[in-house]
Amino acid sequence: MKKNIVLFTFLLLSAIGLEYETQAYTTGSMSGTAYGIVGLSALLALLYIIPALLLIRSLGKKWQTPAFSLGVALLGGLFISGWTSGLANTYIHEWVSTSFPNTVISYLENALAAPLVEEPLKLLAVAFAVYLVPVKKLRAFLLLGITAGMGFQISEDFSYILSDLPEGFSFTISGILGRITGGVASHWLYTALTTIGLALMFRFAKTQKAYFKAGLFYFLSAFVLHFLWNSPLTSIETDIPVIVPAMTAVAVFIFYQAYQTTQKIDQEDLSV
């Protein structure tokens, strides 16, 4: 009975998200030019979305992660985490603008609010997937985090396309191209870290403290990385790009360490 209630809740929230995310395209309020820009931007986005989803499916088979579980995580990230975080960010922006105008908080609003709002809501998509189709291997948890984060990333890509449209063709296209390159270390990675971090903390809270501490590090690092990416640091320009590439390198390195941890533990479990 509980699982049916959770499934219905998931379907309801996803259906709301589907309507919320697509209503701008289905009302006929956009001009023909705008639809053309959206179509081209979508095609550009698909250049990374399709290979990413194919890779996720391939890893799912290799890491024994049920396809249904991956589907729930993807749809949850795309149609639940996306619109709920969008609304939450809007309310927070209005609150900060009213309560803390021209302060450090308003200056760092995006950097502070985005991780605190988006990371828990992306984990909600993972929670639906794990509850409806449980997994045991840590690499499966890691992949569910990647998948939920990718779903959210796709949703955010299209929301940025819409928000950039009033600025014209060049701005919108350059925006999606920037998001494609920035997607190398973006939401898929953050959610993978929070997911595996929580999994390690829950599993080893009373046993191996080293793994518990590793989980805590991975979990917190996702928030820190997300904060830094949304901070004013990324707008600093230098002759040779350094800041953003350095952030990307650090993020990918931490993700690699998390993967190594999951692989080691899964192998230890097999040898027991």
CSV table of C-alpha atoms in Angstrom, one decimal, residues 6-230:
chain,number,residue,atom,x,y,z
A,6,VAL,CA,4.7,6.7,-3.2
A,7,LEU,CA,4.2,5.7,-6.9
A,8,PHE,CA,1.1,7.8,-7.2
A,9,THR,CA,2.8,10.7,-5.6
A,10,PHE,CA,5.7,10.3,-8.0
A,11,LEU,CA,3.4,10.2,-11.0
A,12,LEU,CA,1.4,13.2,-9.8
A,13,LEU,CA,4.4,15.4,-9.2
A,14,SER,CA,5.9,14.3,-12.6
A,15,ALA,CA,2.6,15.1,-14.4
A,16,ILE,CA,2.6,18.5,-12.8
A,17,GLY,CA,6.2,19.0,-13.9
A,18,LEU,CA,5.5,17.9,-17.4
A,19,GLU,CA,2.7,20.4,-17.7
A,20,TYR,CA,4.8,23.1,-16.0
A,21,GLU,CA,7.9,22.6,-18.1
A,22,THR,CA,6.1,22.4,-21.5
A,23,GLN,CA,3.3,25.0,-21.2
A,24,ALA,CA,5.5,27.8,-22.6
A,25,TYR,CA,5.8,25.8,-25.8
A,26,THR,CA,2.3,24.5,-26.1
A,27,THR,CA,0.2,27.7,-25.6
A,28,GLY,CA,1.2,29.1,-29.0
A,29,SER,CA,2.3,32.4,-27.4
A,30,MET,CA,5.8,32.2,-28.9
A,31,SER,CA,6.7,33.7,-32.4
A,32,GLY,CA,7.8,31.5,-35.3
A,33,THR,CA,11.3,32.9,-34.8
A,34,ALA,CA,11.4,32.0,-31.2
A,35,TYR,CA,10.3,28.5,-31.9
A,36,GLY,CA,13.1,28.3,-34.5
A,37,ILE,CA,15.7,29.4,-31.9
A,38,VAL,CA,14.3,26.9,-29.4
A,39,GLY,CA,14.5,24.1,-31.9
A,40,LEU,CA,18.1,24.9,-32.9
A,41,SER,CA,19.1,25.2,-29.2
A,42,ALA,CA,17.4,21.9,-28.4
A,43,LEU,CA,19.3,20.2,-31.2
A,44,LEU,CA,22.6,21.5,-29.9
A,45,ALA,CA,21.7,20.3,-26.4
A,46,LEU,CA,20.9,16.8,-27.8
A,47,LEU,CA,24.5,16.6,-28.9
A,48,TYR,CA,25.4,15.8,-25.3
A,49,ILE,CA,22.1,14.6,-23.9
A,50,ILE,CA,21.7,11.6,-26.2
A,51,PRO,CA,25.3,10.2,-25.7
A,52,ALA,CA,25.0,10.9,-21.9
A,53,LEU,CA,21.7,8.9,-21.7
A,54,LEU,CA,23.2,6.0,-23.8
A,55,LEU,CA,26.2,5.9,-21.5
A,56,ILE,CA,23.9,5.8,-18.5
A,57,ARG,CA,22.0,2.9,-20.0
A,58,SER,CA,25.2,1.0,-20.7
A,59,LEU,CA,26.5,1.6,-17.2
A,60,GLY,CA,23.2,0.5,-15.8
A,61,LYS,CA,23.6,-2.9,-17.4
A,62,LYS,CA,27.2,-3.2,-16.3
A,63,TRP,CA,26.6,-2.0,-12.7
A,64,GLN,CA,23.4,-4.1,-12.3
A,65,THR,CA,21.0,-1.1,-11.9
A,66,PRO,CA,17.4,-1.8,-13.0
A,67,ALA,CA,16.3,0.2,-16.0
A,68,PHE,CA,13.0,1.1,-14.2
A,69,SER,CA,15.0,2.6,-11.3
A,70,LEU,CA,17.1,4.6,-13.8
A,71,GLY,CA,13.9,5.8,-15.5
A,72,VAL,CA,12.4,6.9,-12.2
A,73,ALA,CA,15.5,8.8,-11.3
A,74,LEU,CA,15.7,10.5,-14.8
A,75,LEU,CA,12.0,11.5,-14.8
A,76,GLY,CA,12.2,12.6,-11.2
A,77,GLY,CA,15.1,14.9,-11.9
A,78,LEU,CA,13.5,16.2,-15.1
A,79,PHE,CA,9.9,16.7,-14.0
A,80,ILE,CA,10.0,16.9,-10.2
A,81,SER,CA,13.3,18.4,-9.1
A,82,GLY,CA,13.3,21.0,-11.9
A,83,TRP,CA,10.0,22.8,-11.3
A,84,THR,CA,10.0,22.5,-7.5
A,85,SER,CA,13.5,24.0,-7.3
A,86,GLY,CA,12.5,26.7,-9.8
A,87,LEU,CA,9.6,27.8,-7.7
A,88,ALA,CA,11.7,27.6,-4.5
A,89,ASN,CA,14.4,29.7,-6.0
A,90,THR,CA,11.8,32.3,-7.2
A,91,TYR,CA,10.4,32.6,-3.7
A,92,ILE,CA,13.8,32.9,-2.1
A,93,HIS,CA,14.8,35.6,-4.6
A,94,GLU,CA,11.7,37.6,-3.7
A,95,TRP,CA,12.4,37.2,0.0
A,96,VAL,CA,16.1,38.2,-0.3
A,97,SER,CA,15.2,41.2,-2.5
A,98,THR,CA,12.8,42.4,0.1
A,99,SER,CA,14.6,41.5,3.3
A,100,PHE,CA,18.3,41.9,2.4
A,101,PRO,CA,18.6,44.4,-0.4
A,102,ASN,CA,22.2,45.6,-1.3
A,103,THR,CA,23.8,43.2,1.2
A,104,VAL,CA,26.4,40.4,1.0
A,105,ILE,CA,23.5,37.9,1.1
A,106,SER,CA,21.8,39.5,-2.0
A,107,TYR,CA,25.2,39.6,-3.7
A,108,LEU,CA,25.8,35.9,-3.1
A,109,GLU,CA,22.1,34.9,-3.4
A,110,ASN,CA,22.5,32.5,-6.4
A,111,ALA,CA,25.6,30.9,-4.9
A,112,LEU,CA,23.9,30.4,-1.5
A,113,ALA,CA,20.4,29.4,-2.6
A,114,ALA,CA,21.0,27.1,-5.5
A,115,PRO,CA,23.0,24.4,-3.6
A,116,LEU,CA,20.7,24.5,-0.5
A,117,VAL,CA,17.5,24.3,-2.6
A,118,GLU,CA,18.5,22.2,-5.6
A,119,GLU,CA,20.7,19.5,-4.1
A,120,PRO,CA,18.0,18.2,-1.6
A,121,LEU,CA,15.3,18.3,-4.4
A,122,LYS,CA,17.5,16.3,-6.7
A,123,LEU,CA,18.0,13.8,-4.0
A,124,LEU,CA,14.2,13.5,-3.8
A,125,ALA,CA,14.3,12.0,-7.3
A,126,VAL,CA,16.9,9.5,-6.2
A,127,ALA,CA,14.8,8.7,-3.1
A,128,PHE,CA,11.8,7.8,-5.3
A,129,ALA,CA,14.0,5.6,-7.5
A,130,VAL,CA,15.5,3.7,-4.5
A,131,TYR,CA,12.2,3.3,-2.7
A,132,LEU,CA,10.3,2.0,-5.8
A,133,VAL,CA,13.1,-0.2,-7.1
A,134,PRO,CA,15.7,-0.8,-4.4
A,135,VAL,CA,19.4,-1.3,-5.3
A,136,LYS,CA,22.2,-2.6,-3.1
A,137,LYS,CA,25.5,-1.9,-4.9
A,138,LEU,CA,27.1,1.4,-4.2
A,139,ARG,CA,27.9,1.9,-7.9
A,140,ALA,CA,24.1,1.6,-8.5
A,141,PHE,CA,23.5,4.4,-6.0
A,142,LEU,CA,26.2,6.5,-7.8
A,143,LEU,CA,24.6,5.9,-11.1
A,144,LEU,CA,21.1,6.8,-9.8
A,145,GLY,CA,22.6,10.1,-8.6
A,146,ILE,CA,24.2,10.7,-12.0
A,147,THR,CA,20.9,10.0,-13.7
A,148,ALA,CA,18.7,12.2,-11.4
A,149,GLY,CA,21.3,15.0,-11.8
A,150,MET,CA,21.3,14.6,-15.6
A,151,GLY,CA,17.5,14.9,-15.6
A,152,PHE,CA,17.6,18.1,-13.6
A,153,GLN,CA,20.4,19.4,-15.9
A,154,ILE,CA,18.3,18.9,-19.0
A,155,SER,CA,15.3,20.6,-17.4
A,156,GLU,CA,17.5,23.6,-16.4
A,157,ASP,CA,19.0,23.7,-19.9
A,158,PHE,CA,15.6,24.3,-21.4
A,159,SER,CA,14.6,26.8,-18.8
A,160,TYR,CA,17.7,28.8,-19.6
A,161,ILE,CA,16.8,28.6,-23.3
A,162,LEU,CA,13.5,30.2,-22.6
A,163,SER,CA,14.9,32.9,-20.3
A,164,ASP,CA,17.5,33.8,-22.9
A,165,LEU,CA,15.1,34.1,-25.8
A,166,PRO,CA,14.2,37.8,-25.2
A,167,GLU,CA,17.9,38.6,-25.7
A,168,GLY,CA,17.9,37.3,-29.2
A,169,PHE,CA,19.5,34.5,-31.3
A,170,SER,CA,23.2,35.0,-30.6
A,171,PHE,CA,22.7,35.2,-26.8
A,172,THR,CA,20.5,32.2,-26.7
A,173,ILE,CA,22.8,30.0,-28.8
A,174,SER,CA,25.9,31.1,-26.9
A,175,GLY,CA,24.1,30.4,-23.7
A,176,ILE,CA,23.3,26.8,-24.6
A,177,LEU,CA,26.8,26.2,-25.9
A,178,GLY,CA,28.2,27.5,-22.6
A,179,ARG,CA,25.9,25.1,-20.7
A,180,ILE,CA,27.0,22.2,-22.9
A,181,THR,CA,30.7,22.9,-22.1
A,182,GLY,CA,29.9,23.6,-18.4
A,183,GLY,CA,27.9,20.3,-18.3
A,184,VAL,CA,31.2,18.4,-18.1
A,185,ALA,CA,31.1,18.9,-14.3
A,186,SER,CA,27.6,20.0,-13.4
A,187,HIS,CA,24.4,18.7,-11.8
A,188,TRP,CA,25.0,15.1,-12.7
A,189,LEU,CA,28.2,15.2,-10.8
A,190,TYR,CA,26.9,17.1,-7.8
A,191,THR,CA,24.0,14.7,-7.3
A,192,ALA,CA,26.2,11.7,-7.7
A,193,LEU,CA,28.4,13.0,-4.9
A,194,THR,CA,25.4,13.8,-2.5
A,195,THR,CA,23.9,10.4,-3.3
A,196,ILE,CA,27.0,8.3,-2.7
A,197,GLY,CA,27.9,10.5,0.3
A,198,LEU,CA,24.5,9.7,2.0
A,199,ALA,CA,24.8,6.0,1.0
A,200,LEU,CA,28.2,5.7,2.6
A,201,MET,CA,27.1,7.6,5.8
A,202,PHE,CA,24.0,5.5,6.3
A,203,ARG,CA,25.8,2.3,5.6
A,204,PHE,CA,28.9,2.9,7.7
A,205,ALA,CA,27.7,5.2,10.5
A,206,LYS,CA,28.2,2.5,13.1
A,207,THR,CA,31.0,0.5,11.6
A,208,GLN,CA,33.9,1.8,9.5
A,209,LYS,CA,34.4,5.5,10.4
A,210,ALA,CA,36.8,6.0,7.5
A,211,TYR,CA,34.1,5.3,4.9
A,212,PHE,CA,31.6,7.4,6.9
A,213,LYS,CA,34.0,10.3,6.8
A,214,ALA,CA,34.6,9.8,3.1
A,215,GLY,CA,30.8,9.9,2.6
A,216,LEU,CA,30.5,13.1,4.6
A,217,PHE,CA,33.3,14.6,2.5
A,218,TYR,CA,31.6,13.7,-0.8
A,219,PHE,CA,28.3,14.9,0.4
A,220,LEU,CA,29.6,18.3,1.6
A,221,SER,CA,31.9,18.7,-1.4
A,222,ALA,CA,28.8,18.8,-3.7
A,223,PHE,CA,27.4,21.8,-1.9
A,224,VAL,CA,30.8,23.6,-1.9
A,225,LEU,CA,31.4,22.9,-5.6
A,226,HIS,CA,27.9,24.1,-6.5
A,227,PHE,CA,28.4,27.2,-4.4
A,228,LEU,CA,31.7,28.0,-6.1
A,229,TRP,CA,30.2,27.5,-9.6
A,230,ASN,CA,27.4,29.9,-8.9
